[in-house]
Short mmCIF file of C-alpha atoms in Angstrom, two decimals:
data_model
loop_
_atom_site.label_atom_id
_atom_site.label_comp_id
_atom_site.label_asym_id
_atom_site.label_seq_id
_atom_site.Cartn_x
_atom_site.Cartn_y
_atom_site.Cartn_z
CA MET A 1 -7.40 11.51 30.09
CA LYS A 2 -8.44 8.91 32.47
CA ALA A 3 -5.43 7.48 34.77
CA ARG A 4 -4.23 4.12 33.54
CA PRO A 5 -4.97 1.48 36.65
CA HIS A 6 -2.15 0.01 38.51
CA VAL A 7 -1.10 -3.58 37.41
CA THR A 8 0.04 -5.53 39.52
CA LEU A 9 1.87 -9.03 39.32
CA GLU A 10 -1.84 -10.75 40.27
CA ASP A 11 -2.98 -9.13 36.84
CA VAL A 12 -0.50 -10.46 35.18
CA ALA A 13 -0.58 -14.31 36.15
CA ARG A 14 -4.42 -13.99 35.76
CA THR A 15 -3.96 -12.76 31.85
CA ALA A 16 -1.80 -15.31 31.27
CA ASP A 17 -3.93 -18.30 33.08
CA VAL A 18 -1.10 -19.16 35.20
CA SER A 19 -0.27 -19.33 38.92
CA LEU A 20 1.31 -16.16 40.75
CA ALA A 21 4.70 -18.21 41.51
CA THR A 22 4.85 -19.36 37.96
CA ALA A 23 4.76 -15.22 36.73
CA SER A 24 6.98 -14.28 39.88
CA ARG A 25 9.44 -16.66 38.60
CA VAL A 26 9.55 -15.11 34.96
CA LEU A 27 9.53 -12.08 35.48
CA ASN A 28 12.12 -11.93 38.26
CA GLY A 29 14.33 -14.30 36.17
CA THR A 30 14.39 -16.81 39.60
CA ALA A 31 14.38 -20.20 37.83
CA THR A 32 13.41 -21.90 34.65
CA VAL A 33 10.14 -22.16 33.53
CA ARG A 34 8.36 -24.15 30.74
CA GLY A 35 8.77 -22.50 27.23
CA ASP A 36 4.94 -22.09 26.51
CA LEU A 37 4.18 -20.57 30.00
CA ARG A 38 7.46 -18.27 29.98
CA GLU A 39 5.77 -16.97 26.57
CA ARG A 40 2.54 -16.55 28.02
CA VAL A 41 3.55 -14.51 31.09
CA ILE A 42 6.08 -12.25 29.14
CA ALA A 43 3.13 -11.54 26.75
CA ALA A 44 0.63 -11.07 29.11
CA ALA A 45 3.10 -8.20 30.76
CA ALA A 46 3.83 -6.34 27.39
CA GLU A 47 -0.34 -6.51 26.82
CA LEU A 48 -0.41 -5.11 30.36
CA SER A 49 2.07 -2.54 30.06
CA TYR A 50 3.20 -4.19 33.71
CA THR A 51 6.39 -2.46 35.45
CA PRO A 52 7.61 -4.39 38.33
CA ASN A 53 7.73 -2.99 41.75
CA ALA A 54 10.74 -0.39 41.56
CA HIS A 55 10.78 0.23 45.04
CA ALA A 56 10.95 -3.10 46.28
CA GLN A 57 13.94 -3.78 43.27
CA ALA A 58 16.00 -1.07 45.18
CA LEU A 59 15.30 -2.38 48.35
CA ALA A 60 16.67 -5.74 46.79
CA GLY A 61 19.77 -4.29 45.13
CA GLY A 62 20.71 -2.34 48.41
CA SER A 63 22.90 -3.09 51.03
CA GLN A 64 21.30 -3.63 54.04
CA PRO A 65 19.97 -7.01 54.81
CA THR A 66 16.15 -7.83 54.32
CA VAL A 67 14.01 -10.45 56.28
CA GLY A 68 10.94 -11.48 54.65
CA VAL A 69 8.26 -12.28 56.93
CA ILE A 70 5.00 -14.01 55.41
CA CYS A 71 1.89 -14.27 57.70
CA HIS A 72 -1.66 -15.11 57.61
CA ASP A 73 -3.04 -11.90 58.35
CA VAL A 74 -1.06 -9.04 60.13
CA GLY A 75 -4.37 -7.95 61.28
CA ASP A 76 -4.62 -10.78 63.92
CA PRO A 77 -3.00 -9.83 67.09
CA TYR A 78 -1.63 -13.32 67.12
CA PHE A 79 0.61 -12.49 64.03
CA ALA A 80 1.33 -8.88 65.23
CA ALA A 81 2.69 -10.22 68.28
CA ILE A 82 5.14 -12.64 66.50
CA ALA A 83 6.07 -10.21 64.38
CA GLY A 84 6.88 -7.60 66.56
CA GLY A 85 9.21 -10.43 68.15
CA ILE A 86 10.89 -10.86 64.98
CA MET A 87 11.09 -6.90 64.42
CA ARG A 88 12.82 -6.48 67.67
CA ALA A 89 15.27 -9.13 66.84
CA ALA A 90 15.90 -7.60 63.37
CA SER A 91 16.32 -3.78 64.75
CA GLU A 92 18.88 -5.18 67.34
CA ASN A 93 20.80 -7.04 64.24
CA ASP A 94 20.44 -3.90 61.81
CA LEU A 95 18.23 -5.77 59.41
CA LEU A 96 14.91 -4.51 57.31
CA VAL A 97 11.83 -6.29 57.89
CA MET A 98 9.46 -6.90 54.46
CA LEU A 99 5.94 -8.27 56.10
CA ALA A 100 3.36 -9.86 53.68
CA SER A 101 -0.30 -11.17 54.74
CA THR A 102 -1.55 -13.96 52.70
CA PHE A 103 -5.07 -14.14 54.16
CA ARG A 104 -4.74 -17.83 54.37
CA ASP A 105 -4.28 -18.47 49.83
CA PRO A 106 -1.59 -21.18 49.70
CA ALA A 107 -0.86 -19.95 46.07
CA LYS A 108 -0.18 -16.56 47.36
CA GLU A 109 2.03 -18.11 50.35
CA VAL A 110 4.32 -19.80 47.62
CA ALA A 111 4.30 -16.62 45.20
CA TYR A 112 5.51 -14.27 47.95
CA VAL A 113 8.75 -16.83 48.80
CA SER A 114 9.21 -16.51 44.88
CA THR A 115 9.27 -13.20 45.23
CA LEU A 116 11.61 -12.57 48.19
CA ARG A 117 14.06 -15.03 46.57
CA ALA A 118 13.88 -12.76 43.54
CA GLN A 119 14.84 -10.06 45.71
CA ARG A 120 17.38 -11.79 47.17
CA ALA A 121 16.18 -11.70 51.01
CA SER A 122 18.96 -12.88 53.62
CA ALA A 123 16.17 -15.18 55.31
CA ILE A 124 12.41 -15.82 54.90
CA LEU A 125 10.50 -16.53 57.63
CA LEU A 126 6.94 -18.20 57.32
CA ILE A 127 5.01 -17.47 60.67
CA GLY A 128 1.42 -18.68 59.93
CA SER A 129 0.37 -22.16 60.15
CA ALA A 130 1.04 -24.70 57.55
CA PHE A 131 -1.33 -26.18 55.14
CA GLU A 132 -2.59 -30.11 55.25
CA ASP A 133 -1.96 -29.82 51.23
CA LYS A 134 0.40 -31.80 49.89
CA ALA A 135 0.35 -29.91 46.74
CA TRP A 136 1.34 -26.78 48.40
CA GLU A 137 4.43 -28.82 50.40
CA LYS A 138 5.40 -29.43 46.98
CA ALA A 139 5.24 -26.14 45.32
CA MET A 140 6.60 -24.70 48.55
CA ALA A 141 9.34 -27.16 49.00
CA ALA A 142 10.56 -26.33 45.43
CA GLU A 143 10.87 -22.50 46.12
CA LEU A 144 12.75 -22.86 49.70
CA GLU A 145 15.25 -25.65 48.53
CA PRO A 146 17.20 -23.88 46.05
CA TYR A 147 16.72 -20.64 48.01
CA ARG A 148 18.64 -22.81 51.16
CA ARG A 149 21.00 -24.14 48.80
CA GLY A 150 22.16 -20.95 47.62
CA GLY A 151 22.37 -19.46 51.02
CA GLY A 152 19.36 -18.25 52.01
CA HIS A 153 18.05 -19.07 55.58
CA VAL A 154 14.76 -20.14 56.34
CA ALA A 155 12.71 -20.84 59.50
CA ALA A 156 9.00 -21.33 60.69
CA VAL A 157 6.37 -20.98 63.01
CA SER A 158 4.27 -24.03 63.57
CA ARG A 159 4.52 -27.35 62.45
CA HIS A 160 5.55 -27.51 59.02
CA ARG A 161 6.07 -31.59 58.69
CA GLY A 162 6.71 -31.67 54.77
CA LEU A 163 9.16 -28.93 54.46
CA LYS A 164 12.69 -29.34 55.57
CA VAL A 165 13.38 -26.03 57.87
CA ASP A 166 14.06 -24.85 60.94
CA THR A 167 10.64 -24.53 63.01
CA VAL A 168 9.43 -22.89 66.24
CA GLN A 169 6.81 -24.97 67.68
CA PRO A 170 4.03 -24.08 70.00
CA ASP A 171 2.75 -27.21 71.80
CA ASN A 172 -0.74 -26.63 70.30
CA ARG A 173 -1.67 -30.38 71.10
CA GLY A 174 -0.48 -30.02 74.24
CA GLY A 175 -2.43 -26.99 75.30
CA GLY A 176 -5.59 -28.22 73.73
CA ALA A 177 -4.90 -31.25 76.13
CA GLU A 178 -4.20 -29.04 79.21
CA LEU A 179 -7.41 -26.72 78.52
CA ALA A 180 -9.51 -29.67 78.45
CA LYS A 181 -8.59 -31.11 81.50
CA ALA A 182 -8.80 -27.93 83.41
CA LEU A 183 -12.47 -27.68 81.87
CA LEU A 184 -13.37 -31.10 82.84
CA ASP A 185 -11.84 -29.99 86.35
CA LEU A 186 -14.96 -27.48 86.54
CA GLY A 187 -17.35 -29.81 86.09
CA HIS A 188 -18.02 -29.51 82.44
CA ARG A 189 -19.31 -32.52 80.04
CA ARG A 190 -21.09 -30.86 77.19
CA PHE A 191 -18.71 -29.30 75.01
CA ALA A 192 -18.56 -27.58 71.44
CA VAL A 193 -15.69 -26.17 69.55
CA LEU A 194 -15.40 -23.41 67.50
CA ALA A 195 -12.71 -24.51 64.61
CA GLY A 196 -10.72 -22.63 62.03
CA PRO A 197 -10.40 -24.40 58.63
CA LYS A 198 -9.09 -28.10 59.32
CA SER A 199 -6.76 -27.61 56.35
CA LEU A 200 -4.49 -25.52 58.85
CA THR A 201 -2.08 -27.69 60.92
CA THR A 202 -2.88 -25.27 64.36
CA VAL A 203 -6.47 -25.74 63.70
CA VAL A 204 -5.80 -30.02 63.79
CA ASP A 205 -3.50 -29.86 66.44
CA ARG A 206 -5.64 -28.12 68.77
CA LEU A 207 -8.42 -29.69 68.23
CA ASP A 208 -6.98 -33.36 68.23
CA GLY A 209 -5.36 -32.60 71.57
CA PHE A 210 -8.44 -31.45 72.79
CA ALA A 211 -10.71 -34.17 71.94
CA ALA A 212 -8.01 -37.10 72.96
CA GLU A 213 -8.32 -35.92 76.49
CA LEU A 214 -11.79 -35.50 76.61
CA LEU A 215 -11.99 -38.98 75.49
CA GLU A 216 -9.31 -40.11 78.01
CA HIS A 217 -12.20 -38.90 80.68
CA GLY A 218 -15.31 -40.61 78.98
CA VAL A 219 -16.30 -37.39 77.19
CA GLU A 220 -16.43 -37.76 73.00
CA LEU A 221 -16.74 -34.99 70.95
CA ALA A 222 -19.33 -35.86 68.27
CA GLU A 223 -18.52 -34.25 64.87
CA ASP A 224 -21.66 -32.10 64.80
CA ASP A 225 -19.95 -30.68 68.27
CA VAL A 226 -17.27 -28.89 66.00
CA PHE A 227 -18.16 -25.51 64.02
CA GLU A 228 -16.05 -24.90 61.40
CA ALA A 229 -15.53 -21.28 60.24
CA ALA A 230 -13.11 -18.58 58.99
CA PHE A 231 -10.20 -18.57 61.67
CA THR A 232 -11.48 -14.57 62.28
CA ARG A 233 -13.86 -12.59 64.79
CA ASP A 234 -16.59 -12.64 62.40
CA GLY A 235 -15.95 -16.04 62.08
CA GLY A 236 -16.31 -17.22 65.76
CA TYR A 237 -19.23 -15.12 65.65
CA GLU A 238 -21.01 -16.96 62.78
CA ALA A 239 -20.17 -20.28 64.44
CA MET A 240 -21.29 -19.40 67.80
CA GLU A 241 -24.99 -18.54 66.06
CA LYS A 242 -25.02 -21.83 64.99
CA VAL A 243 -24.39 -23.35 68.28
CA LEU A 244 -27.20 -21.13 69.76
CA ALA A 245 -29.72 -22.26 66.84
CA ARG A 246 -29.65 -25.54 68.38
CA PRO A 247 -32.51 -26.41 71.00
CA ARG A 248 -31.53 -24.73 74.68
CA LYS A 249 -31.34 -28.15 75.84
CA GLN A 250 -28.90 -29.03 73.61
CA TRP A 251 -26.38 -26.08 74.14
CA PRO A 252 -23.08 -27.17 75.30
CA THR A 253 -22.28 -26.01 78.47
CA CYS A 254 -18.44 -24.98 77.43
CA VAL A 255 -17.36 -23.56 74.16
CA PHE A 256 -13.57 -23.83 73.24
CA ALA A 257 -12.45 -21.42 70.35
CA VAL A 258 -9.36 -22.53 68.86
CA THR A 259 -8.14 -19.32 68.49
CA ASP A 260 -8.74 -15.77 70.80
CA VAL A 261 -9.99 -14.03 67.86
CA MET A 262 -12.64 -16.61 67.28
CA ALA A 263 -13.67 -16.70 71.08
CA ILE A 264 -13.84 -12.69 70.89
CA GLY A 265 -16.68 -13.33 68.11
CA ALA A 266 -18.05 -15.77 69.82
CA MET A 267 -18.88 -13.86 73.17
CA SER A 268 -20.05 -10.88 71.22
CA ALA A 269 -22.54 -13.45 69.60
CA LEU A 270 -23.41 -14.71 73.10
CA ARG A 271 -23.60 -10.81 74.35
CA ASP A 272 -26.13 -9.95 71.33
CA ALA A 273 -28.16 -13.37 72.20
CA GLY A 274 -28.58 -12.30 76.21
CA VAL A 275 -26.62 -15.53 76.90
CA SER A 276 -24.73 -14.59 80.06
CA VAL A 277 -21.05 -15.83 80.29
CA PRO A 278 -20.13 -17.87 81.99
CA GLY A 279 -23.32 -18.21 84.03
CA GLU A 280 -25.20 -19.84 80.84
CA MET A 281 -21.93 -20.94 79.10
CA SER A 282 -18.35 -20.91 79.81
CA ILE A 283 -16.09 -19.78 76.46
CA ALA A 284 -12.35 -20.66 76.21
CA GLY A 285 -9.76 -19.83 73.67
CA PHE A 286 -6.41 -20.07 72.64
CA ASP A 287 -2.99 -17.80 72.49
CA ASP A 288 -3.68 -15.17 74.81
CA ILE A 289 -3.51 -12.10 72.88
CA PRO A 290 -3.16 -8.98 75.19
CA VAL A 291 -6.78 -7.76 74.26
CA VAL A 292 -8.35 -10.56 75.99
CA ARG A 293 -7.47 -9.80 79.53
CA ASP A 294 -9.39 -6.81 79.12
CA LEU A 295 -12.27 -8.33 78.03
CA THR A 296 -15.56 -8.52 79.96
CA PRO A 297 -15.40 -11.01 81.49
CA ALA A 298 -11.54 -11.85 80.86
CA LEU A 299 -11.00 -15.12 78.64
CA THR A 300 -9.70 -18.11 79.90
CA THR A 301 -6.94 -19.15 77.38
CA VAL A 302 -3.89 -20.92 76.50
CA ALA A 303 -1.05 -18.42 76.79
CA LEU A 304 1.77 -18.76 74.38
CA PRO A 305 4.61 -16.47 74.74
CA LEU A 306 4.11 -15.21 71.64
CA GLU A 307 6.75 -12.51 70.99
CA LYS A 308 9.18 -15.22 72.15
CA LEU A 309 8.00 -17.42 69.16
CA GLY A 310 9.22 -14.37 66.66
CA GLU A 311 12.54 -13.97 68.43
CA ARG A 312 13.51 -17.72 68.56
CA ALA A 313 12.58 -18.02 64.65
CA MET A 314 15.08 -15.33 63.86
CA ASP A 315 17.76 -17.06 66.10
CA LEU A 316 17.07 -20.16 64.06
CA ALA A 317 17.20 -18.41 60.71
CA PHE A 318 20.44 -16.88 61.49
CA LYS A 319 22.47 -19.27 63.59
CA ALA A 320 23.84 -21.89 61.62
CA SER A 321 23.33 -25.69 61.94
CA PRO A 322 26.04 -28.06 62.54
CA GLY A 323 23.88 -30.67 61.16
CA THR A 324 22.01 -31.45 57.87
CA ARG A 325 18.41 -32.37 59.87
CA PRO A 326 15.81 -29.62 60.23
CA ARG A 327 16.07 -28.16 63.83
CA VAL A 328 12.78 -28.26 66.07
CA VAL A 329 12.39 -25.63 69.30
CA LYS A 330 9.42 -26.67 71.18
CA MET A 331 7.50 -24.24 73.44
CA SER A 332 4.80 -24.76 75.67
CA GLY A 333 1.18 -22.91 77.01
CA GLU A 334 -0.11 -22.19 79.91
CA VAL A 335 -3.52 -22.66 80.62
CA VAL A 336 -4.81 -19.32 82.16
CA LEU A 337 -8.20 -19.54 83.85
CA ARG A 338 -10.28 -15.98 83.88
CA ARG A 339 -13.61 -15.37 84.62
CA SER A 340 -15.15 -16.59 80.94
CA THR A 341 -14.99 -20.00 82.59
CA ALA A 342 -16.86 -21.52 85.73
CA ALA A 343 -18.76 -24.37 87.26
CA PRO A 344 -21.63 -25.39 84.60
CA ALA A 345 -24.86 -23.99 86.29
CA ARG A 346 -27.39 -26.60 87.30
#
């Protein structure tokens, strides 16, 4: 007899034609849901013989407090480093950490928050960039506000303007500006930017800071000088291929990738195309994930205290605030010039 495939909450949501968050709220009983939607979810669960994750429910009912950490991609060294800081702080306080990756899907992020509420997590930490999306802000606020009123702790890393939560904010805009200044000082005047999706606040802030500083020095970054791609190594590779597809005389002398993982992909594309770095083109990133120091050449970047971001987020989550206004902790970055950048060739 053929084994029945494992049925997930996502399967139930798809069958019922509702969002993941709605399916989670119905099956976990965390909020009132419109009658017809509730009936569709229950019917879909019955049709698929859906069984909730017993292991997760056992964790929720256990005595050890849990912290839910939601990131975009745990395979990204940026998130891994921040999560490392969180886990160190959690270990010191005998807290269990539950980690989830959304892969930059706003609906998944809301659904995971709903699930963590159902599992009675002591704290929820959002360590990925916020989305420039009013619908996402509204849905997320609808999950977080009752959770906080019920005694749950919430903190976020990066700018989350639409949510009333405590945040640890790396100075993405200021770091972008300082990097632009350093590259201008090297003599560069023709730039391209490899940007992730502009729906992410981190991308917007880093790009805006970089472009504004260039403009202050009389260098305008045109719209077609910004190449949007996935916020990944492969996205950086593909974006750099588009830069190189231009006639050589239109090539930039310097490329800024808004995250180090994109810069790594871009350097691979340059190597495969036989373009020397920094002899023919300089490249810089942002974050200072550990591996970039060991690249050949080592990557110029904006260094952020990644593990400290995670530790401070834990501090905010568990240290009560006497006021009602969300607290903001700003952490600055530092430009680190390495061998991937040099003065432009004549």
